[in-house]
Amino acid sequence: MSITAKRGVISPIILVLLSTVLLIQLPVSSASNTTVEGCRTEGKPCNGGLVFPLWEPVSNLSIGDKIARGAVYFLGMVYMFLGVSIVADRFMSSIEVITSKEKEVVVRKADGSTATVNIKIWNETVSNLTLMALGSSAPEILLSVIEIIINGFEPGDLGPSTIVGSAAFNLFIITAICVYSIPNGEHRTIKHLHVFFLTATWSIFAYLWLYFILSVSSRGRVDILEAVMTLLFFPATVVTAYIADKRLFPYTFLSKKYRSSRHKGMVVTSEGDHELADGKANHHNEVVFKGVSEESDIKEIKEFEEHRKEYMDILRELRKKNPNADMKTLEEMAEYEAINRGPKSRAFYRIQATRKLTGGGNVVKKSKIERKASLEDIKVEVKDDSTTRVYFDPGHYTVMENVGTFYLTVTREGGDLNKTLYVDYKSEDGTANAGSDYENAEGTIIFYPMETHKQFPVTIIDDEIFEEDEHFYVRLSNLRTGDSQGMFDSNSTAASEVKLVPPFVATVMILDDDHPGIFHFEEKETNVPEAIGEVEMKVVRSSGARGTVRVPYHTTDGSAKRGRDFETTGTEIIFNNDETEKTILLKIYDDEEYEKNETFQIHLEEPSIVRRGSGRRDSETQEEEHLSEMARPRLGDIQMLSVHIQESYEFKNVVDKLLKKANVSLVVGTSSWREQFVEAITVSADKESGEDDEEEEKLPSCMDYVMHFLTLFWKVLFACVPPTDYLGGWLCFTVSIIMIGVLTLFIQDLATEFGCTVGLKDAVTAISVVALGTSVPDTFASKVAAVNDRYADSSIGNITGSNAVNVFLGIGLAWTIAAVYHEVNGGTFNVDPGALAFSVTVFCIEAVICCVVILVRRKFGGELGGPLKFRIPTVIFFVFLWLFYIVMSSMVSYCVIPSF
């Protein structure tokens, strides 16, 4: 977020805050002249807080003293809000790590093959309404609970009013900022509209229920049953939202069909009587899900496959932009890009907003991704150079029967090359026999100092008899060392430092040259990676190599199509005299599909002897006639080769790594205290994810340094929180929420004393200053999410659910504790409905209007953004709703208008 972007969000907030103060002064000044009969205008007596003592004296202060003291308290609250934001950063990081846990699901296809996909254990809707909502609303919830305990289990105005005021700010102001922040010509819609509709209903019901128990069912008193029911509505909200997200009930009696798409291996579902995309069911592509406990998991599997497709597209783009980059470099670039582009949770945007605001820079940093490189990626091959290894190089030789004498090569490698080595060699019969097919070979090779290669001869015996191809072996043995005079020392310590390693037996194949030959492939099928470009398929000539022979061939399509997936460069191959191998050149087209497996066939046709033209000698003509009479070339057993084009191993490997490593939790989480302290004392540039990563690294701005040093104390203090990698993030979660509770206690003291000093009631302080302070990080997070996300769920979709959770968990938990306490002690928990009931009523009416406007905007381009002629009026209207709520609630608090 650039400085301009920061100012674009901070400036409206400052203006809102100033207007709030001015608006609050109106009911305060009016209260002295006009009051409602029966309304209590005097505030409660000012007392010191649990942590901070009251700044004495508090009476007979001049205007200047009130302004000065109010400024000190206000700046203290701002500094505490910064601390809460930073420790909430750690809290949100632990939540991101916890909710990013994955499980493996085995997908078994109809052909019996299986594929393993990773899906998140935590359902997105459940995590948003539980841990994510707790993370973003922890200060409000803890403030409500702490206030009840500090007040001796008696109700207070600060906690409940902060929850309602924060809900109003979130729904009206944050939504207005998100509507306005979308770039011109763009819009954002809510993806999970059914979930939004349900949580909005629960949100409005929460405040209606609050009004009901305060003013209708038992006016001025909260019973245990009412408090417990308020608390139990929290799990009810989560369960119903989960059902809506999974669409369990409406689809229970519809038949579901699952199939794997023919494109990219996608898993697709169809429900009810709807036909598949191609208009007919493809039973060959149907899949069975093994190890999937719920049908609803199919949605997560589909999302997994969509992520895989997206990562494949990213890798293709990077290959085109960086054709000379190696695969390791492309992998790092792809991981960075995948995290930037990939789906992000509410927690990520909250963390990113806090870090940018406090000079921490972008959460997704290349340097951090490089540090997170898995140890599996670092493979160093270590060879033992202290041992001398001796072997044939190569270990297989193929020669013609008429070759005469040829040489075999023996190599030594490693160890002390200054030593003299001796090794014996001896030939052994295979199908070829010594004396009739080759001359027996036996002797000793001597490696003198610094010699690494030695050769020895072997002679092949030629005859005119047609016979099958034959082979024999040559074996190395009795490796030993010697001194410079050639004295053997097989028992010395040095002898243990040399050894024979495979291949220490060489195979020699003798090809008969008295027949035109038998032509065939070496194997029936072969696999080639689609990224290979060109590949050569070997055709072998055995049992003879005399004469020039033409071998035609052709291809037949299978699932791989000629011209689309492959291309041949000819229609025949020519074997010259004594040639035993030729290759068919194929071009393979790379479209970089994942788990590609397409097949075509190459067929050899009948070979024929090539007759040479005129000008030949009579002896050559007689030889060809003799050859033709003696035998004709023919095809062997393997006349067809099936070629399977499969995905590039490197390409698939990188995509698989991205699916495991391109996880936001890897960049927001931490693995050590050292890493946390380094991050705490480092100031980073505020760079937008969309900026060109190839540009020179951006330096921190003046504002980055100012915010860094202002928050350095909090950063270093909360770097002591355990890293998120410990105990799966739960240790960090627990310690962070305790820290938030401690800071909330400080805020409660400062807010109460601030109100006493400047003459504001707790209810007014709560709905204005405290509610705004706790909502600033969410404001930045929503603004960033609105601009960067494809949908509006992360920016405004979670507001309604969070508001409901605040009431059910924040007020429900606090009031349950108080109601139980009073019941045990024989009393009643009395709550004055007064200003709270009125505030809740105004908010409920405005919330319904706001939700209707949001849904109506969906028909005119989208919930966020859209044409300016609709955008500007929406923003003005939402801001008006919030200001109206603040003014009306304040006037009731100061008895300018009657409460309920």
Coordinates of C-alpha atoms in Angstrom, one line a residue, residues 282-481:
N282 CA -19.2 -40.0 -20.3
H283 CA -19.0 -43.2 -18.3
H284 CA -15.3 -43.6 -19.1
N285 CA -14.5 -40.4 -17.3
E286 CA -16.6 -41.1 -14.2
V287 CA -14.6 -41.3 -11.0
V288 CA -15.1 -42.7 -7.6
F289 CA -13.8 -40.9 -4.6
K290 CA -12.1 -43.2 -2.1
G291 CA -11.3 -41.9 1.3
V292 CA -13.7 -39.0 1.0
S293 CA -15.9 -39.0 4.1
E294 CA -18.5 -36.5 2.8
E295 CA -19.9 -35.7 -0.5
S296 CA -19.4 -32.0 0.3
D297 CA -15.6 -32.6 0.0
I298 CA -16.0 -32.6 -3.8
K299 CA -16.1 -28.8 -3.7
E300 CA -12.7 -28.7 -2.0
I301 CA -11.3 -31.2 -4.5
K302 CA -12.6 -29.0 -7.3
E303 CA -11.0 -25.9 -5.8
F304 CA -7.7 -27.9 -5.4
E305 CA -7.8 -28.7 -9.1
E306 CA -8.6 -25.1 -10.0
H307 CA -5.5 -24.0 -8.0
R308 CA -3.4 -26.5 -9.9
K309 CA -4.7 -25.2 -13.2
E310 CA -3.9 -21.7 -12.1
Y311 CA -0.3 -22.7 -11.0
M312 CA 0.1 -24.4 -14.4
D313 CA -0.9 -21.1 -16.2
I314 CA 1.6 -19.2 -14.0
L315 CA 4.4 -21.5 -14.9
R316 CA 3.6 -21.3 -18.6
E317 CA 3.7 -17.5 -18.5
L318 CA 7.0 -17.4 -16.6
R319 CA 8.5 -19.8 -19.1
K320 CA 7.5 -17.5 -22.0
K321 CA 8.9 -14.4 -20.2
N322 CA 12.1 -16.2 -19.0
P323 CA 13.0 -18.7 -21.7
N324 CA 16.6 -19.1 -20.4
A325 CA 15.8 -19.5 -16.7
D326 CA 16.4 -23.0 -15.2
M327 CA 13.6 -24.9 -13.6
K328 CA 14.8 -24.1 -10.0
T329 CA 14.6 -20.3 -10.7
L330 CA 11.3 -20.7 -12.4
E331 CA 10.0 -22.6 -9.4
E332 CA 10.9 -19.8 -7.0
M333 CA 9.4 -17.2 -9.3
A334 CA 6.3 -19.3 -9.7
E335 CA 5.9 -19.7 -5.9
Y336 CA 6.2 -16.0 -5.4
E337 CA 3.7 -15.3 -8.1
A338 CA 1.3 -18.0 -7.0
I339 CA 1.1 -16.7 -3.5
N340 CA 0.5 -13.2 -4.8
R341 CA -2.2 -14.3 -7.2
G342 CA -3.7 -17.1 -5.1
P343 CA -6.8 -16.9 -2.9
K344 CA -6.2 -15.2 0.5
S345 CA -8.1 -15.3 3.7
R346 CA -9.4 -12.5 5.8
A347 CA -6.5 -13.1 8.2
F348 CA -3.9 -12.5 5.5
Y349 CA -5.4 -9.1 4.6
R350 CA -5.6 -8.2 8.2
I351 CA -1.9 -9.1 8.7
Q352 CA -0.8 -7.3 5.5
A353 CA -2.7 -4.2 6.5
T354 CA -1.1 -4.1 9.9
R355 CA 2.4 -4.7 8.6
K356 CA 2.2 -2.0 5.9
L357 CA 0.7 0.4 8.4
T358 CA 3.6 -0.1 10.8
G359 CA 6.5 -0.1 8.3
G360 CA 6.7 -3.9 7.9
G361 CA 6.3 -3.8 4.2
N362 CA 4.6 -6.5 2.1
V363 CA 3.9 -9.8 3.7
V364 CA 4.8 -11.7 0.6
K365 CA 8.6 -11.2 0.2
K366 CA 10.8 -13.1 -2.2
S367 CA 13.5 -13.4 0.5
K368 CA 11.2 -15.0 2.9
I369 CA 10.0 -17.5 0.2
E370 CA 13.6 -18.4 -0.4
R371 CA 14.2 -18.9 3.3
K372 CA 11.2 -21.2 3.4
A373 CA 12.7 -23.5 0.7
S374 CA 12.2 -27.0 1.8
L375 CA 15.2 -29.1 2.7
E376 CA 14.0 -31.6 0.2
D377 CA 14.9 -29.2 -2.6
I378 CA 18.5 -29.1 -1.5
K379 CA 20.0 -32.3 -2.6
V380 CA 23.8 -32.5 -2.7
E381 CA 25.3 -35.6 -4.1
V382 CA 28.4 -36.5 -2.1
K383 CA 30.9 -38.9 -3.6
D384 CA 33.5 -40.7 -1.6
D385 CA 36.8 -39.5 -3.2
S386 CA 39.0 -41.4 -0.8
T387 CA 38.3 -44.7 -2.7
T388 CA 39.6 -45.6 -6.1
R389 CA 36.9 -47.2 -8.3
V390 CA 37.7 -49.3 -11.4
Y391 CA 35.2 -50.3 -14.0
F392 CA 34.5 -50.7 -17.7
D393 CA 33.5 -47.6 -19.5
P394 CA 31.2 -48.3 -21.4
G395 CA 30.0 -51.6 -20.1
H396 CA 28.3 -52.8 -23.4
Y397 CA 29.9 -53.1 -26.9
T398 CA 28.1 -54.0 -30.1
V399 CA 30.4 -54.9 -33.1
M400 CA 30.0 -56.4 -36.5
E401 CA 31.3 -59.9 -37.2
N402 CA 33.8 -58.4 -39.7
V403 CA 35.2 -55.8 -37.3
G404 CA 38.4 -57.7 -36.7
T405 CA 40.1 -56.3 -33.6
F406 CA 38.5 -53.6 -31.4
Y407 CA 39.4 -52.2 -27.9
L408 CA 37.6 -52.3 -24.6
T409 CA 38.2 -49.4 -22.2
V410 CA 38.8 -49.7 -18.4
T411 CA 38.6 -46.5 -16.2
R412 CA 39.7 -45.7 -12.7
E413 CA 38.2 -42.8 -10.8
G414 CA 38.8 -41.2 -7.4
G415 CA 41.3 -41.9 -4.6
D416 CA 45.0 -41.5 -4.9
L417 CA 45.9 -41.3 -8.6
N418 CA 49.6 -41.5 -7.8
K419 CA 49.3 -45.2 -7.0
T420 CA 50.0 -47.9 -9.5
L421 CA 47.0 -50.3 -10.0
Y422 CA 46.9 -53.8 -11.4
V423 CA 43.7 -55.5 -12.6
D424 CA 43.2 -58.8 -14.5
Y425 CA 40.8 -59.4 -17.3
K426 CA 39.5 -62.6 -18.9
S427 CA 36.8 -63.4 -21.5
E428 CA 33.9 -65.7 -20.8
D429 CA 31.6 -67.5 -23.3
G430 CA 28.0 -66.5 -23.7
T431 CA 26.2 -67.7 -26.8
A432 CA 29.5 -66.9 -28.7
N433 CA 32.3 -69.4 -28.2
A434 CA 36.0 -68.6 -27.9
G435 CA 38.0 -70.0 -30.8
S436 CA 35.1 -70.1 -33.3
D437 CA 33.5 -66.7 -32.8
Y438 CA 36.2 -64.7 -31.0
E439 CA 39.7 -65.1 -29.8
N440 CA 40.2 -65.7 -26.1
A441 CA 41.3 -62.6 -24.3
E442 CA 43.2 -62.7 -21.0
G443 CA 45.8 -60.5 -19.3
T444 CA 46.6 -57.8 -16.8
I445 CA 46.1 -54.1 -17.1
I446 CA 48.5 -51.7 -15.4
F447 CA 47.4 -48.2 -14.4
Y448 CA 50.6 -46.1 -13.9
P449 CA 50.4 -42.9 -11.7
M450 CA 48.0 -40.4 -13.0
E451 CA 46.6 -42.7 -15.7
T452 CA 42.8 -42.9 -15.6
H453 CA 42.0 -44.9 -18.8
K454 CA 43.5 -48.1 -20.3
Q455 CA 42.5 -50.2 -23.2
F456 CA 43.1 -53.8 -24.3
P457 CA 42.3 -55.5 -27.6
V458 CA 39.8 -58.3 -28.4
T459 CA 39.6 -60.0 -31.9
I460 CA 36.3 -61.2 -33.6
I461 CA 36.5 -64.2 -36.0
D462 CA 34.6 -63.6 -39.3
D463 CA 33.0 -66.4 -41.3
E464 CA 30.5 -66.8 -44.2
I465 CA 28.0 -68.8 -42.2
F466 CA 24.6 -67.2 -41.5
E467 CA 23.9 -67.3 -37.8
E468 CA 22.0 -65.4 -35.1
D469 CA 23.6 -62.5 -33.2
E470 CA 25.8 -63.8 -30.4
H471 CA 27.5 -62.4 -27.3
F472 CA 30.3 -63.0 -24.8
Y473 CA 31.6 -61.4 -21.6
V474 CA 34.9 -59.9 -20.4
R475 CA 35.4 -59.8 -16.6
L476 CA 37.7 -57.7 -14.4
S477 CA 39.1 -59.3 -11.3
N478 CA 42.0 -59.3 -8.8
L479 CA 42.3 -55.5 -8.4
R480 CA 45.5 -54.6 -6.4
T481 CA 48.0 -51.9 -5.9

